[in-house]
PDB file of N, CA and C in Angstrom:
ATOM      1  N   MET A   1     -42.657   8.072 -22.610  1.00 46.00           N
ATOM      2  CA  MET A   1     -42.252   7.616 -21.142  1.00 46.00           C
ATOM      3  C   MET A   1     -40.925   6.647 -21.551  1.00 46.00           C
ATOM      4  N   SER A   2     -39.623   7.166 -21.165  1.00 50.00           N
ATOM      5  CA  SER A   2     -38.752   5.947 -21.257  1.00 50.00           C
ATOM      6  C   SER A   2     -38.244   5.307 -20.120  1.00 50.00           C
ATOM      7  N   TYR A   3     -37.668   4.109 -20.280  1.00 53.00           N
ATOM      8  CA  TYR A   3     -36.945   3.150 -19.092  1.00 53.00           C
ATOM      9  C   TYR A   3     -36.370   4.002 -18.269  1.00 53.00           C
ATOM     10  N   GLY A   4     -36.139   4.542 -17.199  1.00 52.00           N
ATOM     11  CA  GLY A   4     -35.321   5.200 -16.090  1.00 52.00           C
ATOM     12  C   GLY A   4     -36.137   6.181 -15.805  1.00 52.00           C
ATOM     13  N   ASP A   5     -37.374   6.549 -15.973  1.00 49.00           N
ATOM     14  CA  ASP A   5     -38.259   7.937 -15.788  1.00 49.00           C
ATOM     15  C   ASP A   5     -38.616   7.562 -13.852  1.00 49.00           C
ATOM     16  N   ASN A   6     -38.203   8.742 -13.215  1.00 53.00           N
ATOM     17  CA  ASN A   6     -38.351   7.956 -11.940  1.00 53.00           C
ATOM     18  C   ASN A   6     -39.739   9.229 -11.556  1.00 53.00           C
ATOM     19  N   ASN A   7     -40.464   9.357 -12.344  1.00 55.00           N
ATOM     20  CA  ASN A   7     -42.008   9.958 -12.137  1.00 55.00           C
ATOM     21  C   ASN A   7     -42.971   9.507 -13.471  1.00 55.00           C
ATOM     22  N   GLY A   8     -43.882   9.780 -13.190  1.00 55.00           N
ATOM     23  CA  GLY A   8     -44.658   9.909 -14.730  1.00 55.00           C
ATOM     24  C   GLY A   8     -44.664  10.971 -15.852  1.00 55.00           C
ATOM     25  N   MET A   9     -44.289  11.949 -15.161  1.00 57.00           N
ATOM     26  CA  MET A   9     -44.071  12.696 -15.808  1.00 57.00           C
ATOM     27  C   MET A   9     -42.852  13.165 -16.658  1.00 57.00           C
ATOM     28  N   GLY A  10     -42.056  12.241 -16.738  1.00 57.00           N
ATOM     29  CA  GLY A  10     -40.686  12.019 -17.676  1.00 57.00           C
ATOM     30  C   GLY A  10     -40.012  13.315 -17.311  1.00 57.00           C
ATOM     31  N   GLY A  11     -39.068  13.255 -18.011  1.00 55.00           N
ATOM     32  CA  GLY A  11     -37.758  14.111 -17.942  1.00 55.00           C
ATOM     33  C   GLY A  11     -36.717  13.897 -17.234  1.00 55.00           C
ATOM     34  N   GLY A  12     -36.731  12.737 -16.503  1.00 60.00           N
ATOM     35  CA  GLY A  12     -35.237  12.380 -14.924  1.00 60.00           C
ATOM     36  C   GLY A  12     -34.955  10.927 -15.009  1.00 60.00           C
ATOM     37  N   SER A  13     -33.879  11.105 -14.909  1.00 63.00           N
ATOM     38  CA  SER A  13     -32.963   9.449 -14.848  1.00 63.00           C
ATOM     39  C   SER A  13     -33.162   9.364 -13.627  1.00 63.00           C
ATOM     40  N   TYR A  14     -33.346   7.809 -13.452  1.00 61.00           N
ATOM     41  CA  TYR A  14     -33.226   7.381 -11.742  1.00 61.00           C
ATOM     42  C   TYR A  14     -31.549   6.894 -11.003  1.00 61.00           C
ATOM     43  N   VAL A  15     -31.472   8.016 -10.399  1.00 61.00           N
ATOM     44  CA  VAL A  15     -30.207   7.937  -9.935  1.00 61.00           C
ATOM     45  C   VAL A  15     -29.989   7.168  -8.639  1.00 61.00           C
ATOM     46  N   PRO A  16     -29.628   5.905  -8.702  1.00 68.00           N
ATOM     47  CA  PRO A  16     -29.758   5.175  -7.234  1.00 68.00           C
ATOM     48  C   PRO A  16     -28.712   5.862  -6.139  1.00 68.00           C
ATOM     49  N   SER A  17     -29.415   6.089  -4.958  1.00 73.00           N
ATOM     50  CA  SER A  17     -28.774   6.723  -3.944  1.00 73.00           C
ATOM     51  C   SER A  17     -27.702   6.156  -2.903  1.00 73.00           C
ATOM     52  N   VAL A  18     -26.846   6.291  -2.468  1.00 80.00           N
ATOM     53  CA  VAL A  18     -25.730   5.778  -1.880  1.00 80.00           C
ATOM     54  C   VAL A  18     -25.855   6.233  -0.471  1.00 80.00           C
ATOM     55  N   ASN A  19     -26.001   5.100   0.548  1.00 89.00           N
ATOM     56  CA  ASN A  19     -26.020   4.900   2.056  1.00 89.00           C
ATOM     57  C   ASN A  19     -25.387   5.251   2.828  1.00 89.00           C
ATOM     58  N   GLY A  20     -24.084   6.082   2.482  1.00 90.00           N
ATOM     59  CA  GLY A  20     -22.773   6.832   3.033  1.00 90.00           C
ATOM     60  C   GLY A  20     -22.703   6.452   4.521  1.00 90.00           C
ATOM     61  N   THR A  21     -23.543   6.783   5.003  1.00 92.00           N
ATOM     62  CA  THR A  21     -23.972   6.865   6.620  1.00 92.00           C
ATOM     63  C   THR A  21     -23.977   5.759   6.958  1.00 92.00           C
ATOM     64  N   LEU A  22     -24.399   4.934   6.393  1.00 94.00           N
ATOM     65  CA  LEU A  22     -24.543   3.366   7.098  1.00 94.00           C
ATOM     66  C   LEU A  22     -22.923   2.460   6.597  1.00 94.00           C
ATOM     67  N   ILE A  23     -22.731   3.013   5.542  1.00 94.00           N
ATOM     68  CA  ILE A  23     -21.448   1.918   5.100  1.00 94.00           C
ATOM     69  C   ILE A  23     -20.205   2.735   6.365  1.00 94.00           C
ATOM     70  N   LEU A  24     -20.442   4.415   6.574  1.00 95.00           N
ATOM     71  CA  LEU A  24     -19.388   4.420   7.402  1.00 95.00           C
ATOM     72  C   LEU A  24     -19.228   4.195   8.829  1.00 95.00           C
ATOM     73  N   VAL A  25     -21.010   3.732   9.258  1.00 95.00           N
ATOM     74  CA  VAL A  25     -21.380   3.624  10.818  1.00 95.00           C
ATOM     75  C   VAL A  25     -20.468   1.614  10.871  1.00 95.00           C
ATOM     76  N   PHE A  26     -20.991   1.193   9.932  1.00 96.00           N
ATOM     77  CA  PHE A  26     -20.365  -0.296   9.693  1.00 96.00           C
ATOM     78  C   PHE A  26     -18.420  -0.574   9.871  1.00 96.00           C
ATOM     79  N   GLY A  27     -17.758   1.042   8.834  1.00 96.00           N
ATOM     80  CA  GLY A  27     -16.613   0.563   8.819  1.00 96.00           C
ATOM     81  C   GLY A  27     -16.022   0.997  10.189  1.00 96.00           C
ATOM     82  N   ILE A  28     -16.993   2.269  11.046  1.00 96.00           N
ATOM     83  CA  ILE A  28     -16.446   2.415  12.388  1.00 96.00           C
ATOM     84  C   ILE A  28     -16.503   1.048  13.109  1.00 96.00           C
ATOM     85  N   LEU A  29     -17.752   0.349  13.095  1.00 95.00           N
ATOM     86  CA  LEU A  29     -17.680  -0.750  14.055  1.00 95.00           C
ATOM     87  C   LEU A  29     -16.728  -1.936  14.021  1.00 95.00           C
ATOM     88  N   SER A  30     -16.188  -1.543  12.608  1.00 95.00           N
ATOM     89  CA  SER A  30     -15.191  -2.935  12.462  1.00 95.00           C
ATOM     90  C   SER A  30     -13.890  -2.581  13.114  1.00 95.00           C
ATOM     91  N   VAL A  31     -13.574  -1.050  12.621  1.00 94.00           N
ATOM     92  CA  VAL A  31     -12.079  -0.911  13.375  1.00 94.00           C
ATOM     93  C   VAL A  31     -12.270  -0.944  14.993  1.00 94.00           C
ATOM     94  N   ILE A  32     -13.280  -0.788  15.497  1.00 94.00           N
ATOM     95  CA  ILE A  32     -13.358  -0.487  17.373  1.00 94.00           C
ATOM     96  C   ILE A  32     -13.542  -1.776  17.819  1.00 94.00           C
ATOM     97  N   GLY A  33     -13.824  -2.988  17.373  1.00 89.00           N
ATOM     98  CA  GLY A  33     -13.754  -3.750  17.679  1.00 89.00           C
ATOM     99  C   GLY A  33     -14.816  -5.091  17.122  1.00 89.00           C
ATOM    100  N   PHE A  34     -15.524  -4.664  16.348  1.00 92.00           N
ATOM    101  CA  PHE A  34     -16.533  -5.505  15.799  1.00 92.00           C
ATOM    102  C   PHE A  34     -15.960  -5.487  14.464  1.00 92.00           C
ATOM    103  N   ALA A  35     -15.233  -6.305  14.231  1.00 90.00           N
ATOM    104  CA  ALA A  35     -14.448  -6.653  12.977  1.00 90.00           C
ATOM    105  C   ALA A  35     -15.242  -7.176  11.860  1.00 90.00           C
ATOM    106  N   ILE A  36     -16.074  -8.192  12.326  1.00 93.00           N
ATOM    107  CA  ILE A  36     -17.047  -8.735  11.525  1.00 93.00           C
ATOM    108  C   ILE A  36     -17.623  -7.909  10.137  1.00 93.00           C
ATOM    109  N   PHE A  37     -17.718  -6.652  10.313  1.00 95.00           N
ATOM    110  CA  PHE A  37     -18.960  -5.571   9.592  1.00 95.00           C
ATOM    111  C   PHE A  37     -17.259  -4.846   9.028  1.00 95.00           C
ATOM    112  N   GLY A  38     -16.568  -5.364   8.732  1.00 94.00           N
ATOM    113  CA  GLY A  38     -15.174  -5.042   7.961  1.00 94.00           C
ATOM    114  C   GLY A  38     -15.406  -5.347   6.609  1.00 94.00           C
ATOM    115  N   PRO A  39     -15.731  -6.675   6.097  1.00 95.00           N
ATOM    116  CA  PRO A  39     -15.905  -6.772   5.018  1.00 95.00           C
ATOM    117  C   PRO A  39     -17.387  -6.635   4.340  1.00 95.00           C
ATOM    118  N   ILE A  40     -18.081  -6.270   5.218  1.00 95.00           N
ATOM    119  CA  ILE A  40     -19.777  -5.746   5.082  1.00 95.00           C
ATOM    120  C   ILE A  40     -19.617  -4.364   4.323  1.00 95.00           C
ATOM    121  N   ALA A  41     -18.758  -3.388   5.185  1.00 95.00           N
ATOM    122  CA  ALA A  41     -18.384  -2.305   4.639  1.00 95.00           C
ATOM    123  C   ALA A  41     -17.494  -2.028   3.437  1.00 95.00           C
ATOM    124  N   TRP A  42     -16.250  -3.177   3.310  1.00 95.00           N
ATOM    125  CA  TRP A  42     -15.948  -3.002   2.087  1.00 95.00           C
ATOM    126  C   TRP A  42     -16.392  -3.233   1.023  1.00 95.00           C
ATOM    127  N   ILE A  43     -17.285  -4.243   0.739  1.00 95.00           N
ATOM    128  CA  ILE A  43     -18.014  -4.567   0.034  1.00 95.00           C
ATOM    129  C   ILE A  43     -19.466  -3.919  -0.342  1.00 95.00           C
ATOM    130  N   MET A  44     -19.991  -2.853   0.511  1.00 94.00           N
ATOM    131  CA  MET A  44     -21.260  -1.803   0.333  1.00 94.00           C
ATOM    132  C   MET A  44     -20.345  -0.713   0.092  1.00 94.00           C
ATOM    133  N   GLY A  45     -19.276  -0.021   0.178  1.00 93.00           N
ATOM    134  CA  GLY A  45     -18.499   0.990  -0.276  1.00 93.00           C
ATOM    135  C   GLY A  45     -17.932   0.803  -1.704  1.00 93.00           C
ATOM    136  N   ASN A  46     -17.485  -0.570  -1.989  1.00 93.00           N
ATOM    137  CA  ASN A  46     -17.001  -0.858  -3.798  1.00 93.00           C
ATOM    138  C   ASN A  46     -18.570  -0.819  -4.262  1.00 93.00           C
ATOM    139  N   ASN A  47     -19.358  -1.095  -3.989  1.00 91.00           N
ATOM    140  CA  ASN A  47     -20.918  -0.901  -4.471  1.00 91.00           C
ATOM    141  C   ASN A  47     -21.488   0.325  -4.949  1.00 91.00           C
ATOM    142  N   ALA A  48     -21.050   1.298  -4.239  1.00 90.00           N
ATOM    143  CA  ALA A  48     -20.989   2.803  -3.490  1.00 90.00           C
ATOM    144  C   ALA A  48     -20.222   3.387  -4.703  1.00 90.00           C
ATOM    145  N   ALA A  49     -19.106   3.124  -4.748  1.00 87.00           N
ATOM    146  CA  ALA A  49     -18.154   3.242  -5.633  1.00 87.00           C
ATOM    147  C   ALA A  49     -18.794   3.614  -7.450  1.00 87.00           C
ATOM    148  N   LYS A  50     -19.676   2.562  -7.297  1.00 86.00           N
ATOM    149  CA  LYS A  50     -19.727   2.276  -9.146  1.00 86.00           C
ATOM    150  C   LYS A  50     -20.816   2.714  -9.292  1.00 86.00           C
ATOM    151  N   VAL A  51     -21.868   3.533  -7.948  1.00 82.00           N
ATOM    152  CA  VAL A  51     -22.971   4.351  -8.821  1.00 82.00           C
ATOM    153  C   VAL A  51     -22.340   5.829  -9.044  1.00 82.00           C
ATOM    154  N   SER A  52     -22.422   6.305  -9.843  1.00 70.00           N
ATOM    155  CA  SER A  52     -21.985   7.704 -10.811  1.00 70.00           C
ATOM    156  C   SER A  52     -23.317   8.674  -9.999  1.00 70.00           C
ATOM    157  N   GLY A  53     -23.155   9.658  -9.984  1.00 73.00           N
ATOM    158  CA  GLY A  53     -24.411  10.497  -9.646  1.00 73.00           C
ATOM    159  C   GLY A  53     -24.777  10.912  -7.830  1.00 73.00           C
ATOM    160  N   GLY A  54     -25.627  11.621  -7.805  1.00 76.00           N
ATOM    161  CA  GLY A  54     -26.244  11.515  -6.474  1.00 76.00           C
ATOM    162  C   GLY A  54     -25.072  12.357  -5.806  1.00 76.00           C
ATOM    163  N   ASP A  55     -25.356  12.374  -4.410  1.00 82.00           N
ATOM    164  CA  ASP A  55     -24.971  13.259  -3.387  1.00 82.00           C
ATOM    165  C   ASP A  55     -23.613  12.818  -3.062  1.00 82.00           C
ATOM    166  N   PRO A  56     -22.968  13.793  -3.042  1.00 85.00           N
ATOM    167  CA  PRO A  56     -21.351  13.842  -3.147  1.00 85.00           C
ATOM    168  C   PRO A  56     -20.752  13.685  -1.788  1.00 85.00           C
ATOM    169  N   GLN A  57     -21.693  13.838  -0.702  1.00 88.00           N
ATOM    170  CA  GLN A  57     -21.032  14.183   0.753  1.00 88.00           C
ATOM    171  C   GLN A  57     -21.429  12.518   1.256  1.00 88.00           C
ATOM    172  N   GLN A  58     -22.405  11.580   0.243  1.00 88.00           N
ATOM    173  CA  GLN A  58     -22.750  10.463   0.882  1.00 88.00           C
ATOM    174  C   GLN A  58     -21.807   9.290   0.040  1.00 88.00           C
ATOM    175  N   ALA A  59     -21.190   9.902  -0.741  1.00 88.00           N
ATOM    176  CA  ALA A  59     -20.202   9.182  -1.696  1.00 88.00           C
ATOM    177  C   ALA A  59     -19.068   9.362  -1.088  1.00 88.00           C
ATOM    178  N   ASN A  60     -18.519  10.570  -0.289  1.00 92.00           N
ATOM    179  CA  ASN A  60     -17.201  10.760   0.806  1.00 92.00           C
ATOM    180  C   ASN A  60     -17.161   9.795   2.181  1.00 92.00           C
ATOM    181  N   LEU A  61     -18.806  10.172   2.217  1.00 92.00           N
ATOM    182  CA  LEU A  61     -18.794   9.008   3.596  1.00 92.00           C
ATOM    183  C   LEU A  61     -18.813   7.840   2.935  1.00 92.00           C
ATOM    184  N   ALA A  62     -19.124   7.103   1.943  1.00 92.00           N
ATOM    185  CA  ALA A  62     -18.996   6.099   1.672  1.00 92.00           C
ATOM    186  C   ALA A  62     -17.830   5.496   1.465  1.00 92.00           C
ATOM    187  N   ASN A  63     -17.102   6.423   0.835  1.00 93.00           N
ATOM    188  CA  ASN A  63     -15.274   6.096   0.791  1.00 93.00           C
ATOM    189  C   ASN A  63     -15.050   6.111   2.311  1.00 93.00           C
ATOM    190  N   ILE A  64     -14.905   6.659   3.343  1.00 94.00           N
ATOM    191  CA  ILE A  64     -14.173   6.636   4.042  1.00 94.00           C
ATOM    192  C   ILE A  64     -14.753   5.250   4.808  1.00 94.00           C
ATOM    193  N   GLY A  65     -15.832   5.077   4.993  1.00 95.00           N
ATOM    194  CA  GLY A  65     -16.396   4.143   5.520  1.00 95.00           C
ATOM    195  C   GLY A  65     -15.789   2.478   4.646  1.00 95.00           C
ATOM    196  N   ARG A  66     -15.884   2.825   3.606  1.00 95.00           N
ATOM    197  CA  ARG A  66     -14.961   1.658   2.967  1.00 95.00           C
ATOM    198  C   ARG A  66     -13.302   1.233   3.500  1.00 95.00           C
ATOM    199  N   ILE A  67     -12.715   2.476   3.321  1.00 96.00           N
ATOM    200  CA  ILE A  67     -11.474   2.344   3.581  1.00 96.00           C
ATOM    201  C   ILE A  67     -11.311   1.790   4.910  1.00 96.00           C
ATOM    202  N   LEU A  68     -12.408   2.335   6.036  1.00 96.00           N
ATOM    203  CA  LEU A  68     -12.659   1.731   7.574  1.00 96.00           C
ATOM    204  C   LEU A  68     -13.118  -0.396   7.154  1.00 96.00           C
ATOM    205  N   GLY A  69     -13.445   0.112   6.259  1.00 96.00           N
ATOM    206  CA  GLY A  69     -13.855  -1.535   6.348  1.00 96.00           C
ATOM    207  C   GLY A  69     -12.423  -2.512   5.753  1.00 96.00           C
ATOM    208  N   ILE A  70     -11.861  -1.794   4.980  1.00 96.00           N
ATOM    209  CA  ILE A  70     -10.590  -2.211   4.623  1.00 96.00           C
ATOM    210  C   ILE A  70      -9.785  -2.845   6.027  1.00 96.00           C
ATOM    211  N   ILE A  71      -9.621  -1.470   6.748  1.00 96.00           N
ATOM    212  CA  ILE A  71      -8.562  -1.646   7.945  1.00 96.00           C
ATOM    213  C   ILE A  71      -9.228  -2.716   8.808  1.00 96.00           C
ATOM    214  N   GLY A  72     -10.962  -2.907   9.149  1.00 95.00           N
ATOM    215  CA  GLY A  72     -11.383  -3.940   9.769  1.00 95.00           C
ATOM    216  C   GLY A  72     -11.672  -5.498   9.510  1.00 95.00           C
ATOM    217  N   THR A  73     -11.082  -5.560   8.378  1.00 96.00           N
ATOM    218  CA  THR A  73     -11.135  -6.802   7.302  1.00 96.00           C
ATOM    219  C   THR A  73      -9.495  -7.284   7.907  1.00 96.00           C
ATOM    220  N   VAL A  74      -8.556  -6.594   8.060  1.00 95.00           N
ATOM    221  CA  VAL A  74      -7.274  -7.021   8.317  1.00 95.00           C
ATOM    222  C   VAL A  74      -7.243  -7.293   9.160  1.00 95.00           C
ATOM    223  N   PHE A  75      -7.715  -6.528  10.181  1.00 94.00           N
ATOM    224  CA  PHE A  75      -8.031  -6.887  12.118  1.00 94.00           C
ATOM    225  C   PHE A  75      -8.765  -7.995  11.850  1.00 94.00           C
ATOM    226  N   LEU A  76      -9.536  -8.629  11.389  1.00 94.00           N
ATOM    227  CA  LEU A  76     -10.660  -9.630  11.202  1.00 94.00           C
ATOM    228  C   LEU A  76      -9.094 -10.868  10.756  1.00 94.00           C
ATOM    229  N   ILE A  77      -8.933 -10.704   9.995  1.00 96.00           N
ATOM    230  CA  ILE A  77      -7.471 -11.964   9.473  1.00 96.00           C
ATOM    231  C   ILE A  77      -6.590 -11.630  10.313  1.00 96.00           C
ATOM    232  N   LEU A  78      -5.730 -10.785  11.052  1.00 94.00           N
ATOM    233  CA  LEU A  78      -4.977 -11.048  11.879  1.00 94.00           C
ATOM    234  C   LEU A  78      -5.357 -11.610  13.281  1.00 94.00           C
ATOM    235  N   GLY A  79      -6.857 -11.314  13.690  1.00 93.00           N
ATOM    236  CA  GLY A  79      -7.136 -11.616  14.601  1.00 93.00           C
ATOM    237  C   GLY A  79      -7.574 -12.850  14.421  1.00 93.00           C
ATOM    238  N   ALA A  80      -8.275 -13.670  13.304  1.00 95.00           N
ATOM    239  CA  ALA A  80      -8.015 -14.750  12.723  1.00 95.00           C
ATOM    240  C   ALA A  80      -6.749 -15.973  13.180  1.00 95.00           C
ATOM    241  N   ILE A  81      -5.891 -15.351  12.686  1.00 96.00           N
ATOM    242  CA  ILE A  81      -4.405 -15.477  12.554  1.00 96.00           C
ATOM    243  C   ILE A  81      -4.287 -16.139  13.930  1.00 96.00           C
ATOM    244  N   TRP A  82      -4.003 -15.061  14.872  1.00 95.00           N
ATOM    245  CA  TRP A  82      -3.995 -15.081  16.192  1.00 95.00           C
ATOM    246  C   TRP A  82      -4.156 -15.851  17.050  1.00 95.00           C
ATOM    247  N   PHE A  83      -5.972 -16.335  16.788  1.00 94.00           N
ATOM    248  CA  PHE A  83      -6.629 -17.613  17.308  1.00 94.00           C
ATOM    249  C   PHE A  83      -6.033 -18.683  16.725  1.00 94.00           C
ATOM    250  N   VAL A  84      -5.428 -18.936  15.518  1.00 94.00           N
ATOM    251  CA  VAL A  84      -5.292 -19.770  15.346  1.00 94.00           C
ATOM    252  C   VAL A  84      -3.712 -20.514  16.201  1.00 94.00           C
ATOM    253  N   PHE A  85      -2.868 -19.754  16.123  1.00 94.00           N
ATOM    254  CA  PHE A  85      -1.709 -19.985  16.713  1.00 94.00           C
ATOM    255  C   PHE A  85      -1.416 -19.853  18.335  1.00 94.00           C
ATOM    256  N   ALA A  86      -2.827 -18.726  18.926  1.00 93.00           N
ATOM    257  CA  ALA A  86      -2.831 -19.285  20.233  1.00 93.00           C
ATOM    258  C   ALA A  86      -3.558 -20.323  20.601  1.00 93.00           C
ATOM    259  N   GLY A  87      -4.242 -20.916  19.762  1.00 90.00           N
ATOM    260  CA  GLY A  87      -5.499 -22.309  20.124  1.00 90.00           C
ATOM    261  C   GLY A  87      -4.249 -23.320  19.761  1.00 90.00           C
ATOM    262  N   ALA A  88      -3.344 -23.189  18.716  1.00 90.00           N
ATOM    263  CA  ALA A  88      -1.944 -24.390  19.057  1.00 90.00           C
ATOM    264  C   ALA A  88      -1.198 -24.254  20.209  1.00 90.00           C
ATOM    265  N   ALA A  89      -0.822 -23.399  20.174  1.00 90.00           N
ATOM    266  CA  ALA A  89       0.206 -23.106  21.745  1.00 90.00           C
ATOM    267  C   ALA A  89      -0.229 -23.412  22.630  1.00 90.00           C
ATOM    268  N   MET A  90      -1.675 -22.943  22.819  1.00 91.00           N
ATOM    269  CA  MET A  90      -2.553 -23.822  24.398  1.00 91.00           C
ATOM    270  C   MET A  90      -2.528 -25.110  24.041  1.00 91.00           C
ATOM    271  N   ILE A  91      -3.019 -26.183  22.894  1.00 89.00           N
ATOM    272  CA  ILE A  91      -2.841 -27.529  22.813  1.00 89.00           C
ATOM    273  C   ILE A  91      -1.686 -27.778  23.014  1.00 89.00           C
ATOM    274  N   ALA A  92      -0.537 -27.447  22.490  1.00 87.00           N
ATOM    275  CA  ALA A  92       1.041 -28.087  22.810  1.00 87.00           C
ATOM    276  C   ALA A  92       1.213 -27.658  24.073  1.00 87.00           C
ATOM    277  N   ALA A  93       0.983 -26.735  25.005  1.00 86.00           N
ATOM    278  CA  ALA A  93       1.215 -26.775  26.365  1.00 86.00           C
ATOM    279  C   ALA A  93       0.264 -27.458  27.141  1.00 86.00           C
ATOM    280  N   VAL A  94      -0.456 -28.204  26.908  1.00 86.00           N
ATOM    281  CA  VAL A  94      -1.891 -28.980  27.453  1.00 86.00           C
ATOM    282  C   VAL A  94      -1.122 -30.393  26.910  1.00 86.00           C
ATOM    283  N   SER A  95      -0.846 -30.595  26.294  1.00 84.00           N
ATOM    284  CA  SER A  95       0.152 -31.527  25.706  1.00 84.00           C
ATOM    285  C   SER A  95       1.287 -32.321  26.189  1.00 84.00           C
ATOM    286  N   SER A  96       2.086 -31.015  26.186  1.00 80.00           N
ATOM    287  CA  SER A  96       3.634 -31.263  26.662  1.00 80.00           C
ATOM    288  C   SER A  96       2.851 -31.432  28.393  1.00 80.00           C
ATOM    289  N   ALA A  97       2.362 -30.556  29.306  1.00 73.00           N
ATOM    290  CA  ALA A  97       2.232 -30.783  30.610  1.00 73.00           C
ATOM    291  C   ALA A  97       1.663 -32.371  30.954  1.00 73.00           C
ATOM    292  N   ALA A  98       0.517 -32.626  30.161  1.00 71.00           N
ATOM    293  CA  ALA A  98       0.052 -33.583  30.442  1.00 71.00           C
ATOM    294  C   ALA A  98       0.827 -34.957  30.408  1.00 71.00           C
ATOM    295  N   SER A  99       1.967 -34.939  29.080  1.00 72.00           N
ATOM    296  CA  SER A  99       3.301 -36.197  28.886  1.00 72.00           C
ATOM    297  C   SER A  99       3.896 -35.829  29.910  1.00 72.00           C
ATOM    298  N   SER A 100       4.740 -34.614  30.642  1.00 68.00           N
ATOM    299  CA  SER A 100       5.184 -34.539  31.698  1.00 68.00           C
ATOM    300  C   SER A 100       4.811 -34.539  33.042  1.00 68.00           C
ATOM    301  N   ALA A 101       3.353 -35.124  33.139  1.00 59.00           N
ATOM    302  CA  ALA A 101       3.297 -35.443  35.077  1.00 59.00           C
ATOM    303  C   ALA A 101       3.521 -36.169  35.295  1.00 59.00           C
ATOM    304  N   PRO A 102       4.317 -36.550  36.525  1.00 67.00           N
ATOM    305  CA  PRO A 102       4.854 -37.429  37.512  1.00 67.00           C
ATOM    306  C   PRO A 102       3.512 -38.586  37.368  1.00 67.00           C
ATOM    307  N   ARG A 103       4.150 -39.965  37.404  1.00 64.00           N
ATOM    308  CA  ARG A 103       3.321 -40.682  37.334  1.00 64.00           C
ATOM    309  C   ARG A 103       3.283 -41.659  38.563  1.00 64.00           C
ATOM    310  N   PRO A 104       2.437 -41.777  39.833  1.00 66.00           N
ATOM    311  CA  PRO A 104       2.295 -42.590  40.668  1.00 66.00           C
ATOM    312  C   PRO A 104       3.162 -44.238  40.741  1.00 66.00           C
TER     313      PRO A 104
END
């Protein structure tokens, strides 16, 4: 028996399975509003792309989930940039209103 046999009978090699459905779900979640799942789907999709063999349907689902994860990651980055600029604008507005308030 050689290393990599998946049973005691020999003759086969172990092919890791790709959970394309989970990657697709993470990708969809990242696009519909839970952008934190974007990098997770992207990384898992990249790891799944490195696995050769296995079920081609799961590989396709993983690829779609990876692409959606990339889109979700872009949304995450844009949201973080918007949060920083909106926070800075709010701080500027509050400090401007406080400095121009009439004094008794």
